[in-house]
mmCIF file of C-alpha atoms in Angstrom:
data_model
loop_
_atom_site.group_PDB
_atom_site.id
_atom_site.type_symbol
_atom_site.label_atom_id
_atom_site.label_comp_id
_atom_site.label_asym_id
_atom_site.label_seq_id
_atom_site.Cartn_x
_atom_site.Cartn_y
_atom_site.Cartn_z
ATOM 1 C CA MET N 1 8.435 -24.875 -15.883
ATOM 2 C CA ALA N 2 6.185 -24.474 -12.852
ATOM 3 C CA LYS N 3 3.267 -26.842 -12.512
ATOM 4 C CA THR N 4 -0.197 -25.409 -13.177
ATOM 5 C CA HIS N 5 -1.062 -25.903 -9.504
ATOM 6 C CA ASN N 6 1.640 -26.260 -6.884
ATOM 7 C CA PRO N 7 0.595 -29.176 -4.632
ATOM 8 C CA ALA N 8 2.146 -27.489 -1.591
ATOM 9 C CA LEU N 9 -0.584 -24.843 -1.598
ATOM 10 C CA ARG N 10 -3.314 -27.320 -0.690
ATOM 11 C CA ARG N 11 -1.178 -28.749 2.100
ATOM 12 C CA MET N 12 -0.858 -25.230 3.512
ATOM 13 C CA GLY N 13 -4.634 -24.921 3.513
ATOM 14 C CA LEU N 14 -4.657 -22.512 0.562
ATOM 15 C CA ALA N 15 -6.608 -22.579 -2.668
ATOM 16 C CA ALA N 16 -4.932 -24.276 -5.612
ATOM 17 C CA ASP N 17 -4.837 -20.959 -7.490
ATOM 18 C CA GLU N 18 -3.554 -18.906 -4.543
ATOM 19 C CA ARG N 19 -0.743 -16.396 -5.164
ATOM 20 C CA ALA N 20 1.412 -17.225 -2.147
ATOM 21 C CA LEU N 21 4.520 -15.127 -1.523
ATOM 22 C CA LEU N 22 7.251 -15.431 1.092
ATOM 23 C CA ILE N 23 9.361 -12.272 1.548
ATOM 24 C CA HIS N 24 12.704 -13.194 3.059
ATOM 25 C CA ALA N 25 15.572 -11.248 4.675
ATOM 26 C CA ASP N 26 18.965 -12.838 3.969
ATOM 27 C CA ASP N 27 22.481 -12.496 5.414
ATOM 28 C CA ILE N 28 21.399 -11.813 8.992
ATOM 29 C CA GLY N 29 24.482 -11.658 11.213
ATOM 30 C CA MET N 30 26.841 -10.671 8.391
ATOM 31 C CA GLY N 31 27.366 -7.436 10.293
ATOM 32 C CA HIS N 32 25.687 -5.495 13.068
ATOM 33 C CA THR N 33 24.099 -3.418 10.315
ATOM 34 C CA THR N 34 21.706 -6.282 9.546
ATOM 35 C CA LEU N 35 20.247 -6.420 13.057
ATOM 36 C CA PRO N 36 18.445 -3.066 13.398
ATOM 37 C CA ALA N 37 17.332 -3.444 9.795
ATOM 38 C CA LEU N 38 15.830 -6.846 10.558
ATOM 39 C CA ALA N 39 14.025 -5.511 13.618
ATOM 40 C CA GLU N 40 12.534 -2.684 11.568
ATOM 41 C CA VAL N 41 11.352 -4.739 8.613
ATOM 42 C CA MET N 42 9.903 -7.510 10.763
ATOM 43 C CA ALA N 43 7.964 -4.952 12.804
ATOM 44 C CA PHE N 44 6.699 -3.257 9.634
ATOM 45 C CA GLY N 45 5.117 -6.486 8.497
ATOM 46 C CA ILE N 46 6.173 -7.085 4.896
ATOM 47 C CA VAL N 47 9.041 -9.477 5.633
ATOM 48 C CA THR N 48 7.788 -12.863 6.790
ATOM 49 C CA SER N 49 11.035 -14.807 7.257
ATOM 50 C CA CYS N 50 14.792 -14.435 7.623
ATOM 51 C CA ALA N 51 17.941 -16.568 7.708
ATOM 52 C CA VAL N 52 21.082 -16.316 9.836
ATOM 53 C CA MET N 53 24.727 -16.908 8.933
ATOM 54 C CA VAL N 54 26.213 -18.979 11.753
ATOM 55 C CA PRO N 55 29.924 -18.499 10.842
ATOM 56 C CA ALA N 56 29.527 -14.716 10.486
ATOM 57 C CA PRO N 57 30.798 -12.438 13.273
ATOM 58 C CA TRP N 58 27.453 -11.087 14.461
ATOM 59 C CA PHE N 59 25.652 -14.431 14.713
ATOM 60 C CA PRO N 60 25.647 -14.465 18.559
ATOM 61 C CA GLN N 61 23.907 -11.100 18.728
ATOM 62 C CA ALA N 62 21.568 -12.095 15.898
ATOM 63 C CA ALA N 63 20.612 -15.206 17.857
ATOM 64 C CA ALA N 64 19.966 -13.105 20.949
ATOM 65 C CA LEU N 65 17.685 -10.794 18.958
ATOM 66 C CA LEU N 66 15.809 -13.738 17.479
ATOM 67 C CA ARG N 67 15.354 -15.350 20.894
ATOM 68 C CA GLU N 68 13.756 -12.104 22.054
ATOM 69 C CA HIS N 69 11.253 -12.455 19.199
ATOM 70 C CA PRO N 70 10.223 -16.119 19.022
ATOM 71 C CA GLY N 71 7.394 -15.209 16.668
ATOM 72 C CA TRP N 72 9.880 -14.292 13.952
ATOM 73 C CA ASP N 73 10.444 -17.046 11.426
ATOM 74 C CA VAL N 74 14.138 -17.907 11.032
ATOM 75 C CA GLY N 75 16.133 -20.338 8.941
ATOM 76 C CA LEU N 76 19.745 -21.343 8.485
ATOM 77 C CA HIS N 77 21.560 -19.488 5.705
ATOM 78 C CA ALA N 78 24.050 -22.306 5.075
ATOM 79 C CA THR N 79 27.345 -20.523 4.460
ATOM 80 C CA LEU N 80 30.226 -21.980 2.449
ATOM 81 C CA THR N 81 31.706 -18.816 0.927
ATOM 82 C CA ALA N 82 33.061 -15.533 2.304
ATOM 83 C CA GLU N 83 33.028 -12.980 -0.478
ATOM 84 C CA TRP N 84 33.986 -9.681 1.145
ATOM 85 C CA THR N 85 37.420 -8.175 1.784
ATOM 86 C CA ALA N 86 36.858 -6.233 5.009
ATOM 87 C CA SER N 87 35.174 -9.071 6.915
ATOM 88 C CA ARG N 88 35.526 -12.783 6.235
ATOM 89 C CA TRP N 89 34.480 -15.963 7.999
ATOM 90 C CA ARG N 90 35.780 -19.497 8.356
ATOM 91 C CA PRO N 91 34.321 -23.001 8.604
ATOM 92 C CA ILE N 92 33.234 -23.968 12.096
ATOM 93 C CA SER N 93 33.659 -27.715 11.541
ATOM 94 C CA THR N 94 37.273 -27.884 10.370
ATOM 95 C CA SER N 95 40.557 -26.071 9.845
ATOM 96 C CA ASP N 96 41.861 -28.692 7.414
ATOM 97 C CA PRO N 97 42.670 -27.255 3.950
ATOM 98 C CA ALA N 98 42.275 -30.747 2.478
ATOM 99 C CA THR N 99 38.489 -30.398 2.855
ATOM 100 C CA GLY N 100 38.429 -27.718 0.162
ATOM 101 C CA LEU N 101 36.478 -25.407 2.462
ATOM 102 C CA LEU N 102 39.408 -23.055 3.109
ATOM 103 C CA ASP N 103 41.205 -20.706 0.768
ATOM 104 C CA PRO N 104 44.957 -19.968 1.132
ATOM 105 C CA GLU N 105 44.146 -17.335 3.790
ATOM 106 C CA GLY N 106 42.216 -19.831 5.913
ATOM 107 C CA PHE N 107 38.747 -18.472 5.168
ATOM 108 C CA PHE N 108 35.907 -19.867 3.087
ATOM 109 C CA PRO N 109 36.516 -19.384 -0.667
ATOM 110 C CA ARG N 110 35.359 -16.037 -2.021
ATOM 111 C CA ARG N 111 33.432 -17.347 -5.021
ATOM 112 C CA CYS N 112 31.280 -20.354 -5.816
ATOM 113 C CA PRO N 113 33.519 -21.743 -8.599
ATOM 114 C CA GLU N 114 36.470 -21.804 -6.193
ATOM 115 C CA LEU N 115 34.399 -23.794 -3.698
ATOM 116 C CA ARG N 116 32.741 -26.119 -6.179
ATOM 117 C CA GLY N 117 35.968 -27.141 -7.809
ATOM 118 C CA VAL N 118 37.648 -28.443 -4.667
ATOM 119 C CA ALA N 119 35.232 -28.894 -1.748
ATOM 120 C CA SER N 120 34.701 -32.411 -0.466
ATOM 121 C CA PRO N 121 31.010 -33.397 -0.386
ATOM 122 C CA ASP N 122 31.569 -35.017 3.011
ATOM 123 C CA ALA N 123 33.114 -31.798 4.302
ATOM 124 C CA VAL N 124 30.168 -29.765 3.007
ATOM 125 C CA ARG N 125 27.758 -32.114 4.759
ATOM 126 C CA ALA N 126 29.721 -31.864 8.018
ATOM 127 C CA GLU N 127 29.932 -28.072 7.831
ATOM 128 C CA VAL N 128 26.248 -27.495 7.118
ATOM 129 C CA ARG N 129 25.338 -29.938 9.885
ATOM 130 C CA ALA N 130 27.665 -28.125 12.311
ATOM 131 C CA GLN N 131 26.079 -24.782 11.435
ATOM 132 C CA LEU N 132 22.619 -26.232 12.008
ATOM 133 C CA GLU N 133 23.658 -27.690 15.366
ATOM 134 C CA VAL N 134 25.010 -24.319 16.510
ATOM 135 C CA ALA N 135 21.813 -22.552 15.453
ATOM 136 C CA LEU N 136 19.646 -25.081 17.279
ATOM 137 C CA ALA N 137 21.872 -24.946 20.364
ATOM 138 C CA ALA N 138 21.406 -21.165 20.345
ATOM 139 C CA GLY N 139 17.706 -21.749 20.931
ATOM 140 C CA LEU N 140 16.474 -20.979 17.418
ATOM 141 C CA ASP N 141 13.488 -22.746 15.877
ATOM 142 C CA ILE N 142 14.993 -23.328 12.428
ATOM 143 C CA SER N 143 12.147 -23.452 9.918
ATOM 144 C CA HIS N 144 14.224 -23.968 6.761
ATOM 145 C CA ILE N 145 17.716 -24.287 5.323
ATOM 146 C CA ASP N 146 18.728 -22.159 2.354
ATOM 147 C CA MET N 147 22.123 -21.223 0.922
ATOM 148 C CA HIS N 148 24.463 -18.229 0.867
ATOM 149 C CA MET N 149 25.289 -17.208 -2.707
ATOM 150 C CA PHE N 150 23.460 -20.394 -3.819
ATOM 151 C CA ALA N 151 26.814 -22.144 -3.496
ATOM 152 C CA PRO N 152 25.396 -25.713 -3.212
ATOM 153 C CA LEU N 153 23.685 -25.487 -6.634
ATOM 154 C CA ASP N 154 26.297 -27.888 -7.939
ATOM 155 C CA ALA N 155 26.218 -31.514 -9.039
ATOM 156 C CA ARG N 156 28.651 -32.546 -6.264
ATOM 157 C CA LEU N 157 27.514 -30.317 -3.416
ATOM 158 C CA PHE N 158 23.724 -30.201 -3.702
ATOM 159 C CA ALA N 159 23.123 -33.673 -2.254
ATOM 160 C CA PRO N 160 25.219 -33.192 0.923
ATOM 161 C CA TRP N 161 23.571 -29.816 1.604
ATOM 162 C CA LEU N 162 20.197 -31.442 1.031
ATOM 163 C CA ASP N 163 21.014 -34.416 3.261
ATOM 164 C CA VAL N 164 21.405 -32.207 6.318
ATOM 165 C CA ALA N 165 17.983 -30.630 5.864
ATOM 166 C CA LEU N 166 16.180 -33.878 5.132
ATOM 167 C CA GLN N 167 17.812 -35.781 7.982
ATOM 168 C CA ALA N 168 16.738 -32.998 10.346
ATOM 169 C CA GLY N 169 13.221 -32.893 8.875
ATOM 170 C CA ILE N 170 13.665 -29.225 7.933
ATOM 171 C CA PRO N 171 12.472 -27.933 4.542
ATOM 172 C CA PRO N 172 15.337 -27.065 2.182
ATOM 173 C CA LEU N 173 15.047 -24.268 -0.361
ATOM 174 C CA LEU N 174 13.933 -26.060 -3.521
ATOM 175 C CA MET N 175 13.404 -24.296 -6.828
ATOM 176 C CA ARG N 176 12.762 -24.995 -10.474
ATOM 177 C CA ARG N 177 15.091 -25.207 -13.453
ATOM 178 C CA GLY N 178 14.997 -21.598 -14.638
ATOM 179 C CA ASP N 179 15.804 -20.189 -11.222
ATOM 180 C CA MET N 180 18.585 -22.735 -10.684
ATOM 181 C CA LEU N 181 20.266 -21.584 -13.887
ATOM 182 C CA ARG N 182 19.715 -17.883 -13.217
ATOM 183 C CA LEU N 183 21.121 -18.196 -9.698
ATOM 184 C CA GLY N 184 24.342 -19.858 -10.748
ATOM 185 C CA ALA N 185 23.850 -23.580 -11.315
ATOM 186 C CA SER N 186 25.799 -24.833 -14.301
ATOM 187 C CA GLU N 187 24.166 -26.743 -17.153
ATOM 188 C CA ASP N 188 26.630 -29.523 -16.442
ATOM 189 C CA GLY N 189 25.025 -31.625 -13.758
ATOM 190 C CA LEU N 190 21.759 -29.672 -13.753
ATOM 191 C CA ALA N 191 19.764 -32.761 -14.711
ATOM 192 C CA ALA N 192 20.899 -34.521 -11.533
ATOM 193 C CA LEU N 193 19.776 -31.572 -9.397
ATOM 194 C CA LEU N 194 16.394 -31.463 -11.110
ATOM 195 C CA ASP N 195 15.919 -35.195 -10.645
ATOM 196 C CA GLN N 196 16.445 -34.737 -6.907
ATOM 197 C CA VAL N 197 14.020 -31.807 -6.743
ATOM 198 C CA ASP N 198 11.377 -33.696 -8.732
ATOM 199 C CA ALA N 199 11.702 -36.719 -6.448
ATOM 200 C CA LEU N 200 11.395 -34.557 -3.353
ATOM 201 C CA GLU N 201 8.334 -32.762 -4.698
ATOM 202 C CA ALA N 202 6.749 -36.125 -5.481
ATOM 203 C CA ALA N 203 7.457 -37.111 -1.867
ATOM 204 C CA GLY N 204 5.675 -33.993 -0.626
ATOM 205 C CA TRP N 205 8.459 -31.453 -0.091
ATOM 206 C CA PRO N 206 7.484 -27.906 -1.180
ATOM 207 C CA VAL N 207 9.158 -26.407 -4.263
ATOM 208 C CA PHE N 208 9.058 -22.685 -5.082
ATOM 209 C CA ASP N 209 7.679 -21.790 -8.498
ATOM 210 C CA SER N 210 9.836 -18.666 -8.593
ATOM 211 C CA VAL N 211 12.752 -17.262 -6.612
ATOM 212 C CA ARG N 212 13.389 -13.551 -7.126
ATOM 213 C CA GLU N 213 15.689 -11.016 -5.482
ATOM 214 C CA LEU N 214 15.713 -7.292 -4.922
ATOM 215 C CA PRO N 215 18.849 -5.866 -6.592
ATOM 216 C CA LEU N 216 22.168 -5.989 -4.751
ATOM 217 C CA ARG N 217 23.996 -3.528 -6.983
ATOM 218 C CA ASP N 218 21.565 -0.863 -8.190
ATOM 219 C CA PRO N 219 19.771 1.097 -5.450
ATOM 220 C CA GLU N 220 17.501 3.008 -7.800
ATOM 221 C CA GLY N 221 13.811 2.293 -8.218
ATOM 222 C CA GLN N 222 13.584 -0.627 -5.831
ATOM 223 C CA VAL N 223 10.130 0.209 -4.482
ATOM 224 C CA ALA N 224 8.719 0.443 -8.000
ATOM 225 C CA LEU N 225 10.443 -2.812 -8.934
ATOM 226 C CA ALA N 226 9.080 -4.593 -5.867
ATOM 227 C CA ARG N 227 5.566 -3.316 -6.559
ATOM 228 C CA ARG N 228 5.810 -4.599 -10.116
ATOM 229 C CA MET N 229 6.998 -7.989 -8.854
ATOM 230 C CA ILE N 230 3.962 -8.157 -6.578
ATOM 231 C CA ASP N 231 1.539 -7.260 -9.346
ATOM 232 C CA GLU N 232 3.108 -9.829 -11.686
ATOM 233 C CA THR N 233 3.085 -12.690 -9.164
ATOM 234 C CA PRO N 234 1.125 -15.574 -10.741
ATOM 235 C CA PRO N 235 -0.676 -18.368 -8.904
ATOM 236 C CA GLY N 236 1.768 -20.651 -7.111
ATOM 237 C CA LEU N 237 4.377 -20.614 -4.359
ATOM 238 C CA HIS N 238 6.900 -17.793 -4.680
ATOM 239 C CA LEU N 239 9.946 -16.437 -2.830
ATOM 240 C CA LEU N 240 11.255 -12.866 -2.865
ATOM 241 C CA ILE N 241 14.688 -12.430 -1.276
ATOM 242 C CA ALA N 242 16.044 -9.151 0.078
ATOM 243 C CA HIS N 243 19.187 -8.176 1.959
ATOM 244 C CA PRO N 244 18.156 -5.285 4.226
ATOM 245 C CA ALA N 245 20.826 -3.343 6.076
ATOM 246 C CA SER N 246 21.016 -0.027 7.884
ATOM 247 C CA ASP N 247 23.229 2.754 6.553
ATOM 248 C CA THR N 248 26.140 2.678 8.997
ATOM 249 C CA PRO N 249 29.909 3.183 8.719
ATOM 250 C CA GLU N 250 30.251 -0.570 9.209
ATOM 251 C CA LEU N 251 28.066 -1.358 6.175
ATOM 252 C CA ARG N 252 29.941 1.143 4.005
ATOM 253 C CA ALA N 253 33.208 -0.521 4.975
ATOM 254 C CA LEU N 254 31.894 -4.058 4.451
ATOM 255 C CA VAL N 255 30.099 -4.040 1.123
ATOM 256 C CA PRO N 256 31.083 -2.314 -2.144
ATOM 257 C CA HIS N 257 27.476 -1.779 -3.291
ATOM 258 C CA TRP N 258 26.180 -0.889 0.163
ATOM 259 C CA GLU N 259 23.590 1.551 -1.198
ATOM 260 C CA ALA N 260 21.581 -1.315 -2.677
ATOM 261 C CA ARG N 261 21.235 -3.046 0.692
ATOM 262 C CA VAL N 262 20.037 0.195 2.236
ATOM 263 C CA ALA N 263 17.564 0.480 -0.639
ATOM 264 C CA ASN N 264 16.397 -3.083 0.088
ATOM 265 C CA ARG N 265 15.640 -1.977 3.643
ATOM 266 C CA GLU N 266 13.831 1.144 2.470
ATOM 267 C CA ALA N 267 11.710 -0.864 0.040
ATOM 268 C CA LEU N 268 10.694 -3.241 2.817
ATOM 269 C CA LEU N 269 9.619 -0.240 4.902
ATOM 270 C CA SER N 270 7.595 1.297 2.073
ATOM 271 C CA VAL N 271 3.954 2.088 2.811
ATOM 272 C CA SER N 272 3.208 2.043 -0.915
ATOM 273 C CA LEU N 273 4.638 -1.474 -1.233
ATOM 274 C CA ARG N 274 2.628 -2.632 1.766
ATOM 275 C CA ASP N 275 -0.506 -1.147 0.216
ATOM 276 C CA THR N 276 0.271 -2.826 -3.108
ATOM 277 C CA ILE N 277 0.505 -6.184 -1.362
ATOM 278 C CA ARG N 278 -2.737 -5.577 0.524
ATOM 279 C CA LEU N 279 -4.642 -4.652 -2.642
ATOM 280 C CA SER N 280 -3.067 -7.257 -4.915
ATOM 281 C CA GLY N 281 -4.648 -10.345 -3.443
ATOM 282 C CA VAL N 282 -1.198 -11.871 -2.914
ATOM 283 C CA ARG N 283 -1.097 -13.988 0.259
ATOM 284 C CA LEU N 284 1.981 -13.426 2.411
ATOM 285 C CA ILE N 285 3.251 -16.631 4.006
ATOM 286 C CA SER N 286 6.212 -17.621 6.162
ATOM 287 C CA TYR N 287 8.558 -20.583 6.052
ATOM 288 C CA ARG N 288 6.681 -21.949 9.042
ATOM 289 C CA ASP N 289 3.684 -22.200 6.714
ATOM 290 C CA VAL N 290 5.896 -23.953 4.164
ATOM 291 C CA ARG N 291 7.120 -26.310 6.883
ATOM 292 C CA ARG N 292 3.526 -27.312 7.566
ATOM 293 C CA ALA N 293 3.304 -28.411 3.921
ATOM 294 C CA ALA N 294 6.250 -30.800 4.317
ATOM 295 C CA PRO N 295 5.678 -34.566 4.400
ATOM 296 C CA LEU N 296 3.579 -35.491 7.421
ATOM 297 C CA ALA N 297 6.383 -37.268 9.267
ATOM 298 C CA HIS N 298 8.473 -34.080 9.213
ATOM 299 C CA ARG N 299 5.880 -31.441 10.127
ATOM 300 C CA ARG N 300 6.412 -29.496 13.353
#
């Protein structure tokens, strides 16, 4: 359960009862389709942050776009799975199947259970660190580290993913029990994850009170859903994740439920949603704001 007042709000210079919301664009670099969509939604002003997939094929062009816009807030979307059929990606730190990071075809596993059952924690740590190093070498100011498909929400893999962020002084995506379960963490080992999150919050690392997503399967009614989410946002620190993409032949070939990603983009370009946010009293923040709430020694 979320605390009555999230201590990170005060460290961001906000009131203790502020309704602070970060709207985030995920999967940047998965395909070219994500790049014009990102440019549009960032210019429109609802989206306040994004995250790039370093192993994905369009990362170099994504990095070039982000370098052109240094004011855009960007994080590392730590990638350990490759779920699609038409386009897949591989680890950048190893080609050794013994690490558990490769499936029989030589790509990342398609699903989280396949990864979690076999991946070496040391290999996960090395891979996430390698992805971070590539992103930094590309000239990106990485404000946070989150996770593709929430794959590290696992008793064995959470700590190595976390280690990379903490050693770099970069805020990791931290959430509370209900969201961990809803986003795929298993009950087995959940207590260990929560103990780590509680200890980090006590040390001053920000924890989101809720993590929500725009739908990735159903394209219908997404603007109305997003407006309702805004209106129902309680006091605290909250994250809303979207996966905007432009309607292109590439997207239709890549993703089975491509219409939903197009609908994510359309929702994030909705004047009515922007007006709802403006009138709601919800405060839009970025991960750079969250980074300023990190322990003093790690603030940048």
